CSV table of C-alpha atoms in Angstrom, one decimal:
chain,number,residue,atom,x,y,z
Y,1392,MET,CA,47.8,4.6,-16.8
Y,1393,LEU,CA,48.4,0.9,-17.3
Y,1394,ILE,CA,45.8,-1.8,-17.9
Y,1395,PHE,CA,46.4,-5.5,-17.1
Y,1396,ILE,CA,43.9,-7.8,-18.8
Y,1397,GLU,CA,44.3,-11.1,-17.1
Y,1398,PRO,CA,44.7,-9.7,-13.5
Y,1399,ARG,CA,41.8,-7.3,-14.3
Y,1400,LEU,CA,43.6,-4.3,-13.0
Y,1401,VAL,CA,43.9,-0.6,-14.0
Y,1402,LEU,CA,46.7,1.5,-12.5
Y,1403,LEU,CA,45.7,5.1,-12.5
Y,1404,SER,CA,48.5,7.7,-12.5
Y,1405,VAL,CA,47.9,10.4,-9.9
Y,1406,PRO,CA,50.7,13.0,-10.5
Y,1407,LYS,CA,53.6,13.2,-8.0
Y,1408,THR,CA,52.7,9.9,-6.2
Y,1409,GLY,CA,55.5,7.6,-7.3
Y,1410,THR,CA,53.5,6.1,-10.2
Y,1411,THR,CA,56.1,6.9,-12.8
Y,1412,ALA,CA,58.5,4.4,-11.1
Y,1413,LEU,CA,55.7,1.9,-10.9
Y,1414,GLU,CA,54.8,2.3,-14.5
Y,1415,GLN,CA,58.4,1.9,-15.6
Y,1416,ALA,CA,58.6,-1.4,-13.6
Y,1417,LEU,CA,55.2,-2.7,-14.8
Y,1418,LEU,CA,55.1,-1.5,-18.4
Y,1419,PRO,CA,56.4,-4.8,-19.9
Y,1420,HIS,CA,53.5,-6.7,-18.2
Y,1421,ALA,CA,50.7,-4.3,-19.2
Y,1422,GLU,CA,48.6,-5.0,-22.3
Y,1423,ILE,CA,47.5,-1.3,-22.6
Y,1424,SER,CA,49.4,1.8,-21.6
Y,1425,PHE,CA,48.7,5.5,-21.7
Y,1426,ARG,CA,52.0,7.4,-21.4
Y,1427,SER,CA,54.2,10.3,-22.4
Y,1428,ARG,CA,51.9,13.4,-22.6
Y,1429,PRO,CA,50.6,14.4,-19.2
Y,1430,GLU,CA,47.0,14.7,-20.4
Y,1431,ILE,CA,47.2,11.1,-21.6
Y,1432,LYS,CA,49.3,9.6,-18.9
Y,1433,HIS,CA,47.3,11.2,-16.1
Y,1434,ILE,CA,43.8,10.2,-17.2
Y,1435,ASN,CA,41.7,10.8,-14.1
Y,1436,HIS,CA,39.1,8.4,-12.7
Y,1437,ARG,CA,36.1,10.0,-14.3
Y,1438,GLN,CA,37.8,10.0,-17.7
Y,1439,TYR,CA,38.6,6.4,-17.3
Y,1440,LEU,CA,35.0,5.4,-16.4
Y,1441,LYS,CA,33.5,7.4,-19.3
Y,1442,GLN,CA,36.0,6.9,-22.1
Y,1443,ILE,CA,38.2,3.9,-21.4
Y,1444,ARG,CA,36.0,1.4,-19.5
Y,1445,PRO,CA,33.5,1.1,-22.3
Y,1446,LEU,CA,36.3,-0.1,-24.6
Y,1447,LEU,CA,37.1,-2.9,-22.1
Y,1448,ALA,CA,33.4,-4.1,-21.9
Y,1449,PRO,CA,33.8,-6.7,-24.7
Y,1450,LEU,CA,36.3,-8.5,-22.5
Y,1451,GLY,CA,33.5,-9.5,-20.2
Y,1452,HIS,CA,33.7,-10.3,-16.5
Y,1453,PRO,CA,35.1,-10.0,-14.0
Y,1454,SER,CA,35.2,-6.2,-14.1
Y,1455,PHE,CA,38.5,-4.3,-13.8
Y,1456,ASP,CA,39.6,-3.1,-10.4
Y,1457,ARG,CA,41.1,0.3,-10.2
Y,1458,VAL,CA,44.3,1.0,-8.2
Y,1459,ALA,CA,45.6,4.4,-7.3
Y,1460,VAL,CA,47.9,6.2,-4.8
Y,1461,ILE,CA,47.3,9.3,-2.7
Y,1462,ARG,CA,50.1,11.2,-0.9
Y,1463,GLU,CA,50.1,13.0,2.4
Y,1464,PRO,CA,48.6,16.3,1.2
Y,1465,LEU,CA,51.3,18.7,2.4
Y,1466,ASP,CA,54.0,16.3,1.3
Y,1467,TRP,CA,52.3,16.2,-2.1
Y,1468,LEU,CA,52.4,20.0,-2.4
Y,1469,ARG,CA,56.0,20.0,-1.2
Y,1470,SER,CA,56.9,17.6,-4.0
Y,1471,TRP,CA,55.2,19.9,-6.6
Y,1472,TYR,CA,56.9,23.0,-5.2
Y,1473,ARG,CA,60.4,21.3,-5.5
Y,1474,TYR,CA,59.5,20.0,-8.9
Y,1475,ARG,CA,58.6,23.4,-10.2
Y,1476,ALA,CA,61.8,24.9,-8.6
Y,1477,ARG,CA,64.0,22.9,-10.9
Y,1478,ASP,CA,66.5,24.8,-13.2
Y,1479,ALA,CA,64.7,23.9,-16.4
Y,1480,LEU,CA,61.7,26.0,-15.3
Y,1481,ILE,CA,63.5,29.2,-14.2
Y,1482,GLY,CA,62.0,32.1,-16.1
Y,1483,HIS,CA,58.8,30.2,-16.8
Y,1484,PRO,CA,55.5,31.3,-15.1
Y,1485,ASN,CA,55.2,27.9,-13.5
Y,1486,SER,CA,58.6,28.3,-11.7
Y,1487,THR,CA,58.7,28.4,-7.9
Y,1488,ALA,CA,62.4,29.0,-7.8
Y,1489,GLN,CA,62.0,32.6,-6.6
Y,1490,ILE,CA,59.2,32.2,-4.0
Y,1491,SER,CA,59.0,30.5,-0.6
Y,1492,PHE,CA,57.0,27.3,0.0
Y,1493,ASP,CA,54.8,29.3,2.4
Y,1494,GLN,CA,53.9,31.7,-0.5
Y,1495,PHE,CA,53.4,28.9,-2.9
Y,1496,LEU,CA,51.0,27.2,-0.4
Y,1497,ARG,CA,49.1,30.4,0.2
Y,1498,ASP,CA,48.8,31.0,-3.6
Y,1499,TYR,CA,47.6,27.4,-4.1
Y,1500,LEU,CA,44.9,27.7,-1.3
Y,1501,SER,CA,43.8,31.2,-2.3
Y,1502,GLU,CA,40.3,31.9,-3.7
Y,1503,GLY,CA,39.9,33.2,-7.2
Y,1504,GLU,CA,42.5,33.3,-10.0
Y,1505,ARG,CA,45.8,31.7,-8.8
Y,1506,PRO,CA,49.2,32.5,-10.3
Y,1507,ALA,CA,50.5,30.0,-12.8
Y,1508,HIS,CA,53.0,28.4,-10.4
Y,1509,ALA,CA,50.1,27.5,-8.1
Y,1510,ARG,CA,47.6,26.1,-10.6
Y,1511,LEU,CA,47.3,22.6,-9.5
Y,1512,GLY,CA,44.2,20.4,-8.9
Y,1513,ARG,CA,43.4,18.3,-5.8
Y,1514,GLN,CA,44.3,14.6,-5.5
Y,1515,SER,CA,40.8,13.9,-4.3
Y,1516,ASP,CA,39.3,15.4,-7.4
Y,1517,PHE,CA,41.5,13.1,-9.6
Y,1518,LEU,CA,39.9,10.1,-7.8
Y,1519,LEU,CA,36.2,11.0,-8.0
Y,1520,ASP,CA,33.7,9.2,-10.2
Y,1521,ALA,CA,30.8,11.0,-12.0
Y,1522,THR,CA,28.7,10.9,-8.8
Y,1523,GLY,CA,31.3,12.7,-6.8
Y,1524,ARG,CA,32.3,9.5,-4.9
Y,1525,ILE,CA,35.7,7.8,-4.6
Y,1526,SER,CA,34.9,4.4,-5.8
Y,1527,ILE,CA,38.4,3.1,-6.5
Y,1528,GLN,CA,38.8,-0.4,-5.1
Y,1529,HIS,CA,42.4,-0.3,-4.1
Y,1530,LEU,CA,43.5,3.2,-2.9
Y,1531,TYR,CA,46.9,3.2,-1.2
Y,1532,ARG,CA,48.9,5.8,0.7
Y,1533,TYR,CA,52.1,6.8,-1.0
Y,1534,GLU,CA,53.8,6.3,2.3
Y,1535,ALA,CA,52.7,2.6,2.1
Y,1536,LEU,CA,54.2,2.1,-1.3
Y,1537,PRO,CA,56.0,-1.1,-0.4
Y,1538,GLU,CA,52.6,-2.6,0.5
Y,1539,LEU,CA,51.2,-1.5,-2.8
Y,1540,VAL,CA,54.1,-3.1,-4.6
Y,1541,ARG,CA,53.5,-6.3,-2.7
Y,1542,PHE,CA,49.9,-6.3,-3.7
Y,1543,LEU,CA,50.6,-5.6,-7.4
Y,1544,SER,CA,53.4,-8.1,-7.5
Y,1545,GLN,CA,51.2,-10.9,-6.2
Y,1546,ARG,CA,48.1,-9.8,-8.2
Y,1547,ILE,CA,49.9,-9.6,-11.5
Y,1548,GLY,CA,52.2,-12.5,-10.7
Y,1549,VAL,CA,55.6,-10.9,-11.3
Y,1550,PRO,CA,58.4,-9.6,-9.0
Y,1551,ILE,CA,58.6,-5.8,-9.0
Y,1552,SER,CA,61.8,-3.8,-8.2
Y,1553,LEU,CA,61.3,0.0,-8.2
Y,1554,GLY,CA,64.0,2.5,-9.1
Y,1555,ARG,CA,63.9,6.2,-8.5
Y,1556,SER,CA,62.2,8.2,-11.1
Y,1557,ASN,CA,61.0,11.8,-11.7
Y,1558,VAL,CA,62.8,12.9,-8.5
Y,1559,SER,CA,62.4,16.6,-7.5
Y,1560,PRO,CA,65.4,18.7,-6.6
Y,1561,GLU,CA,66.1,19.7,-3.0
Y,1562,ALA,CA,64.4,22.9,-1.7
Y,1563,ALA,CA,63.5,24.4,1.7
Y,1564,THR,CA,59.8,23.6,2.5
Y,1565,ASP,CA,59.6,24.4,6.2
Y,1566,LEU,CA,56.4,26.0,7.5
Y,1567,ASP,CA,55.7,28.1,10.5
Y,1568,PRO,CA,53.6,26.0,12.9
Y,1569,LYS,CA,50.6,28.4,12.6
Y,1570,ALA,CA,50.8,28.2,8.8
Y,1571,GLU,CA,50.9,24.5,8.9
Y,1572,VAL,CA,47.8,24.3,11.2
Y,1573,TRP,CA,46.0,26.7,8.8
Y,1574,ALA,CA,47.0,24.7,5.7
Y,1575,ARG,CA,45.9,21.4,7.3
Y,1576,ALA,CA,42.5,22.9,8.0
Y,1577,ALA,CA,42.2,24.2,4.5
Y,1578,LEU,CA,43.2,20.7,3.2
Y,1579,ALA,CA,40.8,18.9,5.5
Y,1580,ARG,CA,39.1,17.0,2.6
Y,1581,GLU,CA,42.4,15.9,1.2
Y,1582,TYR,CA,43.5,14.6,4.6
Y,1583,GLU,CA,40.2,12.7,5.1
Y,1584,VAL,CA,40.8,10.8,1.8
Y,1585,TRP,CA,44.4,10.2,2.6
Y,1586,GLU,CA,43.7,8.9,6.1
Y,1587,GLY,CA,41.1,6.5,4.7
Y,1588,ALA,CA,43.5,5.0,2.1
Y,1589,ARG,CA,45.1,1.6,2.7
Y,1590,GLN,CA,48.4,1.1,4.5
Y,1591,ALA,CA,48.4,-2.7,4.0
Y,1592,ALA,CA,47.4,-5.0,1.2
Y,1593,PRO,CA,44.1,-6.8,1.6
Y,1594,TYR,CA,44.4,-10.5,2.3
Y,1595,ASN,CA,41.7,-11.5,-0.1
Y,1596,SER,CA,43.2,-9.7,-3.0
Y,1597,LEU,CA,46.7,-11.2,-2.4
Y,1598,ALA,CA,45.1,-14.6,-2.2
Y,1599,ARG,CA,44.0,-14.3,-5.8
Y,1600,SER,CA,47.5,-15.0,-7.1
Y,1601,SER,CA,49.4,-18.1,-6.0
Y,1602,ASN,CA,52.6,-17.7,-8.0
Y,1603,ALA,CA,53.9,-14.5,-6.4
Y,1604,ARG,CA,57.6,-14.1,-5.5
Y,1605,THR,CA,59.5,-12.0,-3.0
Y,1606,ILE,CA,60.1,-8.4,-4.1
Y,1607,ARG,CA,62.5,-5.6,-3.3
Y,1608,THR,CA,61.4,-2.0,-3.4
Y,1609,ILE,CA,63.2,1.3,-3.3
Y,1610,ALA,CA,60.5,4.0,-2.7
Y,1611,SER,CA,60.9,7.0,-5.0
């Protein structure tokens, strides 16, 4: 998570949504950063509101806008599956190297105790506030990352060029059509949130910065 004082922005780091590349590009311009250990880097929205926002209160108004990214749900799970199939995890309970993506998906969506390799949360849960609502002002689709970069570049007032970071290895993630229909139904809430996320930067937010420059992006 990165915090930018003057632009009044907080960039939340939803796992496996390209935010590592964003953070690497934006770190020199952030006054406050939470990095390294996953439980610190990936502070969720509720934790921010309860623990971090009160620390920013002495800075007065305007309040800080929150920015986050959500990925197409099955693509997000494919990314996790590939990431946990990497050589470094072979032999570890989290490894997916010896199972199919179909099995990983069924384990993830199963009720009750899930095997270690399928113990993941939900993107939507990461974004909730204490009332169970998603009250993040700027929620973008991962698939619209260039638009998010454009928004951040103009809001913060610096050009941003993304490299590739935290890239998962290749792995087969094909699904039988019936299995995909079943999975999409089981992930209906995730798709509802993703479909409601922005695909373009809001004009009013861009207009708040007048010194933005053209940027180049390479989506990771």
